[in-house]
Short mmCIF file of C-alpha atoms and ligand atoms in Angstrom, two decimals:
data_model
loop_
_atom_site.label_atom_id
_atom_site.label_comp_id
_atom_site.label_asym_id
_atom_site.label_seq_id
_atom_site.Cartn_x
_atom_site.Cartn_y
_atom_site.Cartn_z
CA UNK N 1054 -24.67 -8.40 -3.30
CA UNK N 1055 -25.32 -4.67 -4.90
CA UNK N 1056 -22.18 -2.54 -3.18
CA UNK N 1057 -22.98 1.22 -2.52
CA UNK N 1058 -20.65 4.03 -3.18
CA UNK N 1059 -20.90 6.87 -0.87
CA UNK N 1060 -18.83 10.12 -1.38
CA UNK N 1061 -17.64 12.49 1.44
CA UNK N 1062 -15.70 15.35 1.18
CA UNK N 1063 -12.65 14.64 4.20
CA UNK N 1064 -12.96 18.24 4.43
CA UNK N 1065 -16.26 19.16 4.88
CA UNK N 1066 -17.93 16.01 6.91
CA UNK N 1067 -21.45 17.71 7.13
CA UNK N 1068 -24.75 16.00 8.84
CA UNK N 1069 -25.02 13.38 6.12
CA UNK N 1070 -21.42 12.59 5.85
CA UNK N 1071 -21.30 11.72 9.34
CA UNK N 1072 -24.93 9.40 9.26
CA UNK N 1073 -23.36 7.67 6.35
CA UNK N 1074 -20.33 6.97 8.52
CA UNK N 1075 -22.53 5.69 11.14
CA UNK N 1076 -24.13 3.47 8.93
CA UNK N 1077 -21.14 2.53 7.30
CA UNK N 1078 -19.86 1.85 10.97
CA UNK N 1079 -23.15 -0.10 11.50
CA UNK N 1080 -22.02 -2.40 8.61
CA UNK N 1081 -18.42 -2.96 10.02
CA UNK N 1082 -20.44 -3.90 13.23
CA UNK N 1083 -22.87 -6.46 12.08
CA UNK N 1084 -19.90 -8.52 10.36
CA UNK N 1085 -20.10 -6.96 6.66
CA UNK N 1086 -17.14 -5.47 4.61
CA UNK N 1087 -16.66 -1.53 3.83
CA UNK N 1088 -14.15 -0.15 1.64
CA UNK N 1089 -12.58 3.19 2.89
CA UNK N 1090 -9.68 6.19 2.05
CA UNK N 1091 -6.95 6.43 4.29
CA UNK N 1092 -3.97 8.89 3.55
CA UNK N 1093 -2.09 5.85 1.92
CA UNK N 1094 -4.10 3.52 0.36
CA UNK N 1095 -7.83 2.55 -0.02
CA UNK N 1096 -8.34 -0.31 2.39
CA UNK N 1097 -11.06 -2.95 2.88
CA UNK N 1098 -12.18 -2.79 6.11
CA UNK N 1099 -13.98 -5.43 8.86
CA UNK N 1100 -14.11 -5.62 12.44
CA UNK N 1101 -11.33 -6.79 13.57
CA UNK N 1102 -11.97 -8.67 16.45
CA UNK N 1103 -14.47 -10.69 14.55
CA UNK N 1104 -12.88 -13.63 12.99
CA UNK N 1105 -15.73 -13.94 10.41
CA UNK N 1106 -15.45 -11.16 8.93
CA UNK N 1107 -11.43 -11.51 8.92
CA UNK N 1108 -12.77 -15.08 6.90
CA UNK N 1109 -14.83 -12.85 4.47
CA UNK N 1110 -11.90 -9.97 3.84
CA UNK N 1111 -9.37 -12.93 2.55
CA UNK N 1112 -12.21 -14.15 0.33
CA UNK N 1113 -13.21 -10.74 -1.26
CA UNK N 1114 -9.75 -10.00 -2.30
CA UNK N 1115 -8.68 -13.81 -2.96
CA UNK N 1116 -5.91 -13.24 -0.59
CA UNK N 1117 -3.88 -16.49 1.43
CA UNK N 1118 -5.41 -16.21 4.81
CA UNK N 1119 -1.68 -16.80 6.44
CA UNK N 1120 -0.94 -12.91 5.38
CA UNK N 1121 -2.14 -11.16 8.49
CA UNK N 1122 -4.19 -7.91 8.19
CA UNK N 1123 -3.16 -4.30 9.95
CA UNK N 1124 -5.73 -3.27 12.46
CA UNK N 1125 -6.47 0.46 12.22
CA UNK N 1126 -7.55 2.19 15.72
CA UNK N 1127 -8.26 6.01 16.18
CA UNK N 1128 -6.87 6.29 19.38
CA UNK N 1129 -3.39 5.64 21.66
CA UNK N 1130 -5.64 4.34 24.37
CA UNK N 1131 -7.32 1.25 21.63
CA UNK N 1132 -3.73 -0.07 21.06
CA UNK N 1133 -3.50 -1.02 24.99
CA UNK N 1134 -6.39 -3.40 24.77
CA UNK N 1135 -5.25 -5.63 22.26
CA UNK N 1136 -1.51 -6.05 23.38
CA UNK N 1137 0.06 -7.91 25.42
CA UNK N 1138 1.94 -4.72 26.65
CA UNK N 1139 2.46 -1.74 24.84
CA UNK N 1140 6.53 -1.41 23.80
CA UNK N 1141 8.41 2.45 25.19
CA UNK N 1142 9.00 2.32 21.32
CA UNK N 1143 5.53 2.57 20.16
CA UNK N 1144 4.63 5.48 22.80
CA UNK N 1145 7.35 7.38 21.11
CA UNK N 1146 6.44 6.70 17.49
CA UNK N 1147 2.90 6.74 18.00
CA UNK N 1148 3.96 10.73 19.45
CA UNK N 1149 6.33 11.62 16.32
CA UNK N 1150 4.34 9.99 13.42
CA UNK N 1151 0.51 9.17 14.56
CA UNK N 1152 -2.14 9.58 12.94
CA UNK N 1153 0.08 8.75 9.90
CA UNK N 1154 1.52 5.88 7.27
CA UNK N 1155 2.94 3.77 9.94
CA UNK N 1156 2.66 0.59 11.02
CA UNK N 1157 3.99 -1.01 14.25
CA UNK N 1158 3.96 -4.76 14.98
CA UNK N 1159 3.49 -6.02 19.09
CA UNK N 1160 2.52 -8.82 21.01
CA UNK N 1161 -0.86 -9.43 20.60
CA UNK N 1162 -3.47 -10.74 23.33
CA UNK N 1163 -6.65 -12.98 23.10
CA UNK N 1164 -8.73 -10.17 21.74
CA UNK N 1165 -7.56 -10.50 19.07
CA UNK N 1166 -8.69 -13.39 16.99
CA UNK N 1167 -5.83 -15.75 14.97
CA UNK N 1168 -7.79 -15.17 11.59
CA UNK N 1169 -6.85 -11.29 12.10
CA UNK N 1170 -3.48 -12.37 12.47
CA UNK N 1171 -3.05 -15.41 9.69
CA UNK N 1172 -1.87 -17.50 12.68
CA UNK N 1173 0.38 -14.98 14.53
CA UNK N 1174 1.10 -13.84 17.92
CA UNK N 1175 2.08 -10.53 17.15
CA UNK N 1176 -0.46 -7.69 15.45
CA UNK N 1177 0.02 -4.90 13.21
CA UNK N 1178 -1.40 -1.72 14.08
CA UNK N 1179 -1.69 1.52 12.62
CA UNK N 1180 -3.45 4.98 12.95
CA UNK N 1181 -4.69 6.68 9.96
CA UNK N 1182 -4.34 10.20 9.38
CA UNK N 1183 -7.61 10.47 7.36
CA UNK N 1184 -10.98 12.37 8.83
CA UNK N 1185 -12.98 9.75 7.18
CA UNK N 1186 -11.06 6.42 8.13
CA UNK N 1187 -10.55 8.13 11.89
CA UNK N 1188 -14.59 9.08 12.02
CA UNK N 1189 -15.62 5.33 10.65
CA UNK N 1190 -12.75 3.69 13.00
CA UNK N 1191 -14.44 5.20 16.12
CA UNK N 1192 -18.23 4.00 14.42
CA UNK N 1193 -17.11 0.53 14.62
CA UNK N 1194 -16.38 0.19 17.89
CA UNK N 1195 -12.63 0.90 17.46
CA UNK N 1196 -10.65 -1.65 15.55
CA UNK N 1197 -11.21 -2.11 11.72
CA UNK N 1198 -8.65 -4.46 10.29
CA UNK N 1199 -8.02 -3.52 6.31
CA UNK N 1200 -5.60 -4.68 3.76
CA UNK N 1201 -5.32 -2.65 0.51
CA UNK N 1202 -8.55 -2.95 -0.87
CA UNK N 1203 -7.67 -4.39 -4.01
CA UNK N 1204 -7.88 -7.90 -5.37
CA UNK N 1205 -4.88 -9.57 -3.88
CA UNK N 1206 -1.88 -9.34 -6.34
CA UNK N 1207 -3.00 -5.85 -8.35
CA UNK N 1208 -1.93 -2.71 -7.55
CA UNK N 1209 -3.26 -1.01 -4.04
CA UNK N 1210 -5.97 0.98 -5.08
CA UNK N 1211 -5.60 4.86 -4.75
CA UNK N 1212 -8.83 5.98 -6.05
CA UNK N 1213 -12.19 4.59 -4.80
CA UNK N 1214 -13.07 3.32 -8.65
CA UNK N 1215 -10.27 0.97 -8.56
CA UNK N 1216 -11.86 -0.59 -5.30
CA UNK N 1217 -15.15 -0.95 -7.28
CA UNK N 1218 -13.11 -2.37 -10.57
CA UNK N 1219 -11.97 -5.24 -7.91
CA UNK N 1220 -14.63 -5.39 -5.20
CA UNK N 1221 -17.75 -4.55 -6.53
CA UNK N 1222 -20.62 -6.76 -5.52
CA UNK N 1223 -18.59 -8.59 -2.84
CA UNK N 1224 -18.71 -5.82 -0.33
CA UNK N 1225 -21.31 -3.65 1.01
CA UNK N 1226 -20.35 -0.51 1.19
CA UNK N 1227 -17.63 1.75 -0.89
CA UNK N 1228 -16.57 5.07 0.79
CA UNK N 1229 -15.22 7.50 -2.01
CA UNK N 1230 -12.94 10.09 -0.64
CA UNK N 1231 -11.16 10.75 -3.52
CA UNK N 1232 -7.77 10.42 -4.83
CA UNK N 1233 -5.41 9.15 -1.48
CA UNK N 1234 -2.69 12.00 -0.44
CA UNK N 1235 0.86 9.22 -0.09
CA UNK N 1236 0.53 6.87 -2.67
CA UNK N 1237 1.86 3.65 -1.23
CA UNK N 1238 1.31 1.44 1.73
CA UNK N 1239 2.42 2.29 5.46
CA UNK N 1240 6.02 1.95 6.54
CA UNK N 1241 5.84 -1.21 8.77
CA UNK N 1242 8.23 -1.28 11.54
CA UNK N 1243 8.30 -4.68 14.11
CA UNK N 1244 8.86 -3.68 17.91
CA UNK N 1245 8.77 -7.76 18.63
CA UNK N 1246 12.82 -7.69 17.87
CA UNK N 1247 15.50 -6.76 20.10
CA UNK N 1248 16.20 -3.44 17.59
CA UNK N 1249 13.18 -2.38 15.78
CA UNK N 1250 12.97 -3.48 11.86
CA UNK N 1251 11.41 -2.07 8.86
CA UNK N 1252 9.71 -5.12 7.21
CA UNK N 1253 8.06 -2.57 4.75
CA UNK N 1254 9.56 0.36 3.18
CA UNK N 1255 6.89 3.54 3.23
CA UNK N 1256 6.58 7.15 3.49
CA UNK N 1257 8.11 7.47 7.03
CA UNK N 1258 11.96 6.53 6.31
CA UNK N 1259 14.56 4.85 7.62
CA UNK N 1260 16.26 8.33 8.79
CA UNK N 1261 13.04 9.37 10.46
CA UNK N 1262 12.53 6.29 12.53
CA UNK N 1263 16.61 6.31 13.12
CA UNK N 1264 15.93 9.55 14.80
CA UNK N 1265 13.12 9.02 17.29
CA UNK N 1266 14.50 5.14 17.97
CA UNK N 1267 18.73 5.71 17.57
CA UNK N 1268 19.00 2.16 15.96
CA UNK N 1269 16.52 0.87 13.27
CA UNK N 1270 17.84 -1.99 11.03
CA UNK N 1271 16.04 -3.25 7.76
CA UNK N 1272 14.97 -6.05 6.42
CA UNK N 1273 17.06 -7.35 3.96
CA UNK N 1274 14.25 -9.29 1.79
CA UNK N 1275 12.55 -5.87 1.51
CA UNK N 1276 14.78 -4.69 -1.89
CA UNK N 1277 17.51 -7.42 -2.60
CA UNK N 1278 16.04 -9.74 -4.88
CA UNK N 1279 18.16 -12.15 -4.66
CA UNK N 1280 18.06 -12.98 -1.11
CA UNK N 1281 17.36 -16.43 -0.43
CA UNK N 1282 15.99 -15.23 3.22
CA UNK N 1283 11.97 -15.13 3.66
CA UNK N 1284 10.46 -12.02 4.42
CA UNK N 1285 9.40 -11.28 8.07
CA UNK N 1286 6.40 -9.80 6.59
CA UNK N 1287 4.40 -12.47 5.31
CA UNK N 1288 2.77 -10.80 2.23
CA UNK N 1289 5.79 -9.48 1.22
CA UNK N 1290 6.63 -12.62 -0.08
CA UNK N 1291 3.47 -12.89 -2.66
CA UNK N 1292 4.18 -11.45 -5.73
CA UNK N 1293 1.85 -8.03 -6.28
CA UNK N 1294 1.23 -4.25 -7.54
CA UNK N 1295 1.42 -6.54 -10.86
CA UNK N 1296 -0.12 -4.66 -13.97
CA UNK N 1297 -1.65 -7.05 -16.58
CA UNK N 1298 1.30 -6.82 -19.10
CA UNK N 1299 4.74 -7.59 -18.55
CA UNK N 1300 6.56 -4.82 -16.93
CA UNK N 1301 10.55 -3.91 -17.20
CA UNK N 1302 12.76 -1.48 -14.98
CA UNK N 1303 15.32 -0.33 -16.74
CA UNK N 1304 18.27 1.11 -14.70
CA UNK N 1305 21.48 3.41 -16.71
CA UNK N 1306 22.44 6.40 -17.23
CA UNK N 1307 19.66 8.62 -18.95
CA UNK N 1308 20.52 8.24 -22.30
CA UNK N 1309 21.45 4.69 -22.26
CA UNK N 1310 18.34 4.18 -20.71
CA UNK N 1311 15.94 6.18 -23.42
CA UNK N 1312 18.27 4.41 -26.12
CA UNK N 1313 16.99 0.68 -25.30
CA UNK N 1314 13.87 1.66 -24.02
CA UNK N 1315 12.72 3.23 -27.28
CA UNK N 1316 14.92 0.62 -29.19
CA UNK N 1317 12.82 -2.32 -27.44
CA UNK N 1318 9.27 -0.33 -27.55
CA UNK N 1319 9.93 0.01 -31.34
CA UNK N 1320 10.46 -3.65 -31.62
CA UNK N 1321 7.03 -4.48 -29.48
CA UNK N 1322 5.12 -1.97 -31.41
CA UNK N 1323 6.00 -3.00 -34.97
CA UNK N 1324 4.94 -6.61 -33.58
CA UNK N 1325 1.35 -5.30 -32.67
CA UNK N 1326 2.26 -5.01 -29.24
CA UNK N 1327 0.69 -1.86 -27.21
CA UNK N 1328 3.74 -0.08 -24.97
CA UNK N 1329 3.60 1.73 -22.25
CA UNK N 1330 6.37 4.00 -20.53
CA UNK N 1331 6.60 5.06 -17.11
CA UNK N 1332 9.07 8.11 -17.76
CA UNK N 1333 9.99 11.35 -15.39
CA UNK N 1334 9.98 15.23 -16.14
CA UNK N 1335 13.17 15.21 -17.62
CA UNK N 1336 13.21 12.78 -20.01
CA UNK N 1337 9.08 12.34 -21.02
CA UNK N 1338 9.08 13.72 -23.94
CA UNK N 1339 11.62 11.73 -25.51
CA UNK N 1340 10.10 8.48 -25.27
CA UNK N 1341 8.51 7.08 -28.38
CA UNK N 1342 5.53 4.54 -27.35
CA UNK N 1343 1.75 4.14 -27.12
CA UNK N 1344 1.40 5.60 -23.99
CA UNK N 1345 4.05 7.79 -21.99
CA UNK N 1346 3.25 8.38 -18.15
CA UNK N 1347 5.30 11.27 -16.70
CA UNK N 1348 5.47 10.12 -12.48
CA UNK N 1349 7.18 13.33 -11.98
CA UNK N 1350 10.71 14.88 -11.30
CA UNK N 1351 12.95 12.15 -9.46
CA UNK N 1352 14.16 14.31 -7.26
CA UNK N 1353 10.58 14.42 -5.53
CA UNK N 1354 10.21 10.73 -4.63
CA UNK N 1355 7.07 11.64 -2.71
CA UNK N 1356 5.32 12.77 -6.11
CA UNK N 1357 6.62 9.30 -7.70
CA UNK N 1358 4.77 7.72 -5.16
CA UNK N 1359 1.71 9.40 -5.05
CA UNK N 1360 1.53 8.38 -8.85
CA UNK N 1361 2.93 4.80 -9.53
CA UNK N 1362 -0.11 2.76 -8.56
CA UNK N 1363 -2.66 4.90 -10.17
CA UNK N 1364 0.03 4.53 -13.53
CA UNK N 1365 -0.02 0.93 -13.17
CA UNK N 1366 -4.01 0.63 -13.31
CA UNK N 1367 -3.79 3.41 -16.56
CA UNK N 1368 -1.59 1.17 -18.07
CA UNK N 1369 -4.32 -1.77 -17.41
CA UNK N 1370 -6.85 0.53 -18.63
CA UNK N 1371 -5.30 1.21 -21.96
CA UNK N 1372 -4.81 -2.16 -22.30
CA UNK N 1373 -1.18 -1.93 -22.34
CA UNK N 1374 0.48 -5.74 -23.01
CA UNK N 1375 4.58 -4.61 -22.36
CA UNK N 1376 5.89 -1.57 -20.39
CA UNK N 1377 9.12 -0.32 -19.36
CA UNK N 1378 10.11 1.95 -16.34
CA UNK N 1379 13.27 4.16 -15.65
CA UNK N 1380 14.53 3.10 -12.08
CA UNK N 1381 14.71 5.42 -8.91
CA UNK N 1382 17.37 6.01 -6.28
CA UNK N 1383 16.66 3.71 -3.62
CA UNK N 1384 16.74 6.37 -0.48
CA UNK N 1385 14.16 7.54 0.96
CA UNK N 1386 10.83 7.40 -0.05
CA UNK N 1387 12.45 5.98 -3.25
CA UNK N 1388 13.09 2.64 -1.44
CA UNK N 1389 9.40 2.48 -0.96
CA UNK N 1390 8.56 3.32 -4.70
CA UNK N 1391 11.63 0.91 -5.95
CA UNK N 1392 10.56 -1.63 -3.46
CA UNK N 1393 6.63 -2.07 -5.08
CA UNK N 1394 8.23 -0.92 -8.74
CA UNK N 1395 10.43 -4.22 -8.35
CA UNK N 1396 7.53 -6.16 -7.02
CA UNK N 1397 5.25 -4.95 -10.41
CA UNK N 1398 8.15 -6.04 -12.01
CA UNK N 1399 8.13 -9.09 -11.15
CA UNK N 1400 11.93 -8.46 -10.30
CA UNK N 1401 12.69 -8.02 -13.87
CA UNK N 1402 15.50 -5.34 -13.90
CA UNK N 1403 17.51 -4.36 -17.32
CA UNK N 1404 21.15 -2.92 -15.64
CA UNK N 1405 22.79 -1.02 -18.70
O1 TXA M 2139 -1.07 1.73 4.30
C1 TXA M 2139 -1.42 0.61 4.64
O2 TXA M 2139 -0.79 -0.06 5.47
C2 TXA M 2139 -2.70 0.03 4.02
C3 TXA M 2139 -3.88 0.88 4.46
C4 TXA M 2139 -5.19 0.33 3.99
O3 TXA M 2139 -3.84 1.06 5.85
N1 TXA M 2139 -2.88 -1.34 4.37
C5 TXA M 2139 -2.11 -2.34 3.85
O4 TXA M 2139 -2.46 -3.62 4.25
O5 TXA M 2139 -1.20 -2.15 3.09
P1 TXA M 2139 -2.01 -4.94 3.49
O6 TXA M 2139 -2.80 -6.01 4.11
O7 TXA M 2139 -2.15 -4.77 2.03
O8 TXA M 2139 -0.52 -5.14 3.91
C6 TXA M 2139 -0.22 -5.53 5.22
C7 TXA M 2139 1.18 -6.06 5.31
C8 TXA M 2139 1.33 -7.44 4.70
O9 TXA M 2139 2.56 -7.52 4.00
C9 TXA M 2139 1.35 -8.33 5.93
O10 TXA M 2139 2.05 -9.52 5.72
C10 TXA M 2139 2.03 -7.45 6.96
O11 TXA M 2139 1.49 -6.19 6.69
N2 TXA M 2139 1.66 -7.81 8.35
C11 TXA M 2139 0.47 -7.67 8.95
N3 TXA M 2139 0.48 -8.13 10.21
C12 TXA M 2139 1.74 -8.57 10.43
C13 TXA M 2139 2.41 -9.18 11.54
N4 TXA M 2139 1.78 -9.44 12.68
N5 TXA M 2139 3.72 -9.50 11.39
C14 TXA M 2139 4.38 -9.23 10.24
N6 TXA M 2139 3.79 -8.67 9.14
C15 TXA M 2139 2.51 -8.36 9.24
MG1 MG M 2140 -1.85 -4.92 0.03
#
């Protein structure tokens, strides 16, 4: 299959941005696959009520078909016909954070086909706040169910070349919008539980659900490592964001932390190795190894995020076989970047 890339500006969708969209929406309709921007990630997008092309998402990103997709709609009103009942919780999210980089989990009904769902009666559903996902949403009929359009396992891709690197001649269509505004996936939040639980750490925090909701609790799997519990989300479980070459967090104070780092990336380097750093403002130029990414100033978790994927495919780029990466306060936004950083990591954590 040749795949097409198509770029539209999200800010100017002229005359031929929107026929491209319907055609793109055409695609989505007649069962094939279309890769598309939304504000978090690029996703890979099918109709979601049509259980063949569920089948033919989990092949093009060679992901286990019991890790159920999100299904994006563009409006309130879409989310009522494919529940069993729409939770008081999700009217009042849906009002403070809609379109946006959150994901709610309800009872599903029969619209809704099992291979959507990897076997679940529940569904995850989200509104993007991107002009292009919204306009190709509504040219599908409505429901588009996407996963990070990525092969399964790499990091979610944040530019639309990444979604060619992986997907390229096994989908039809590629919709470059360019570089995605957040970074990392939606917050996912299940309203099947008596209190409402983060099974995914994202952009919308903890704190910001606490506020519309009053109690929110978390799920533990989501950043302890050692946990023998099993994640509620099932493809939190799978090992993923993974760069080629063997990635460590280290965690310290600063200069303990730039001591060992460049202490181990000399040691790599004078083996032949190729080293990579993932380093902040402060402390960037002090690192001493191949390549040196600067994420940003820690305080700004938001700017660590928008960043860490795209760092993890450089590093792939450059061929990079070892890197290291400072840790991040695990608040806010930072529980979503330390949450995928540990995930990259395989779990592999230096505590000095
Ligand atoms: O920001 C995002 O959410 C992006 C963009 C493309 O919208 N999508 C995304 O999808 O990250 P994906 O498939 O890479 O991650 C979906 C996560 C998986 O961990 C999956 O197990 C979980 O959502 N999930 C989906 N449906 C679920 C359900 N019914 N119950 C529990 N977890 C569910
Ligand atoms: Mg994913």
């Amino acid at each position: 299959m040749i795949t097409e890339t198509v770029t539209i500006d999200e800010n100017n969708i002229d005359d031929s941005a929107k026929k491209a969209l319907q055609r793109a929406g055409q695609i989505l309709k007649d069962g094939g696959l279309v890769a598309f921007p939304t504000e978090t990630v690029y996703g890979l997008g099918g109709d979601a009520l049509n259980p063949l092309s569920s089948k033919k998402i989990y092949a093009a990103k060679g992901r286990p078909s019991d890790n159920p997709l999100i299904v994006h709609v563009a409006c309130m009103e879409d989310v009522g016909k494919i529940v069993s009942a729409v939770p008081k919780e999700a009217l009042k999210l849906s009002e403070a954070f809609w379109p946006g980089p959150l994901t709610m989990i309800m009872s599903r009904n029969d619209k809704v086909p099992t291979e959507t769902t990897g076997g679940l009666d529940t569904v995850a559903i989200r509104m993007p706040d991107n002009k292009i996902a919204l306009e190709l949403i509504r040219a599908a009929g409505g429901f588009i169910a996407a996963p990070s359009a990525n092969t399964s396992g790499r990091p979610s891709p944040t530019l639309a070349k990444y979604c060619e690197e992986d997907l390229s001649g096994k989908i039809e269509m590629i919709i470059d919008g360019g570089q995605v505004g957040i970074g990392v996936e939606s917050t996912i939040v299940d309203l099947t539980s008596d209190t409402p639980m983060i099974l995914r750490p994202g952009y919308i925090t903890l704190d910001m659900l606490k506020e519309v909701l009053g109690d929110v609790e978390v799920d533990r799997t989501i950043i302890d490592s050692s946990s023998a519990l099993k994640p509620k989300a099932p493809g939190m479980k799978y090992k993923h964001y993974a760069p080629k070459g063997e990635l460590t967090i280290v965690e310290g104070e600063q200069e303990k932390v730039l001591e060992y780092i460049n202490k181990r990336a000399q040691e790599q380097m004078s083996a032949g190795k190729k080293v990579g750093v993932i380093a902040t403002g402060k402390t960037a130029l002090s690192y001493r190894a191949d390549v040196v990414k600067n994420v940003g100033d820690r305080d700004n978790e938001a700017a660590v995020a928008h960043e860490l994927f795209k760092v993890l495919r450089e590093f792939d780029d450059e061929g990079i076989d070892i890197s290291f990466s400072e840790a991040f306060d695990d608040t806010g936004v930072g529980q979503a970047v330390m949450n995928r950083l540990l995930k990259a990591a395989g779990h592999r954590v230096i505590s000095l």
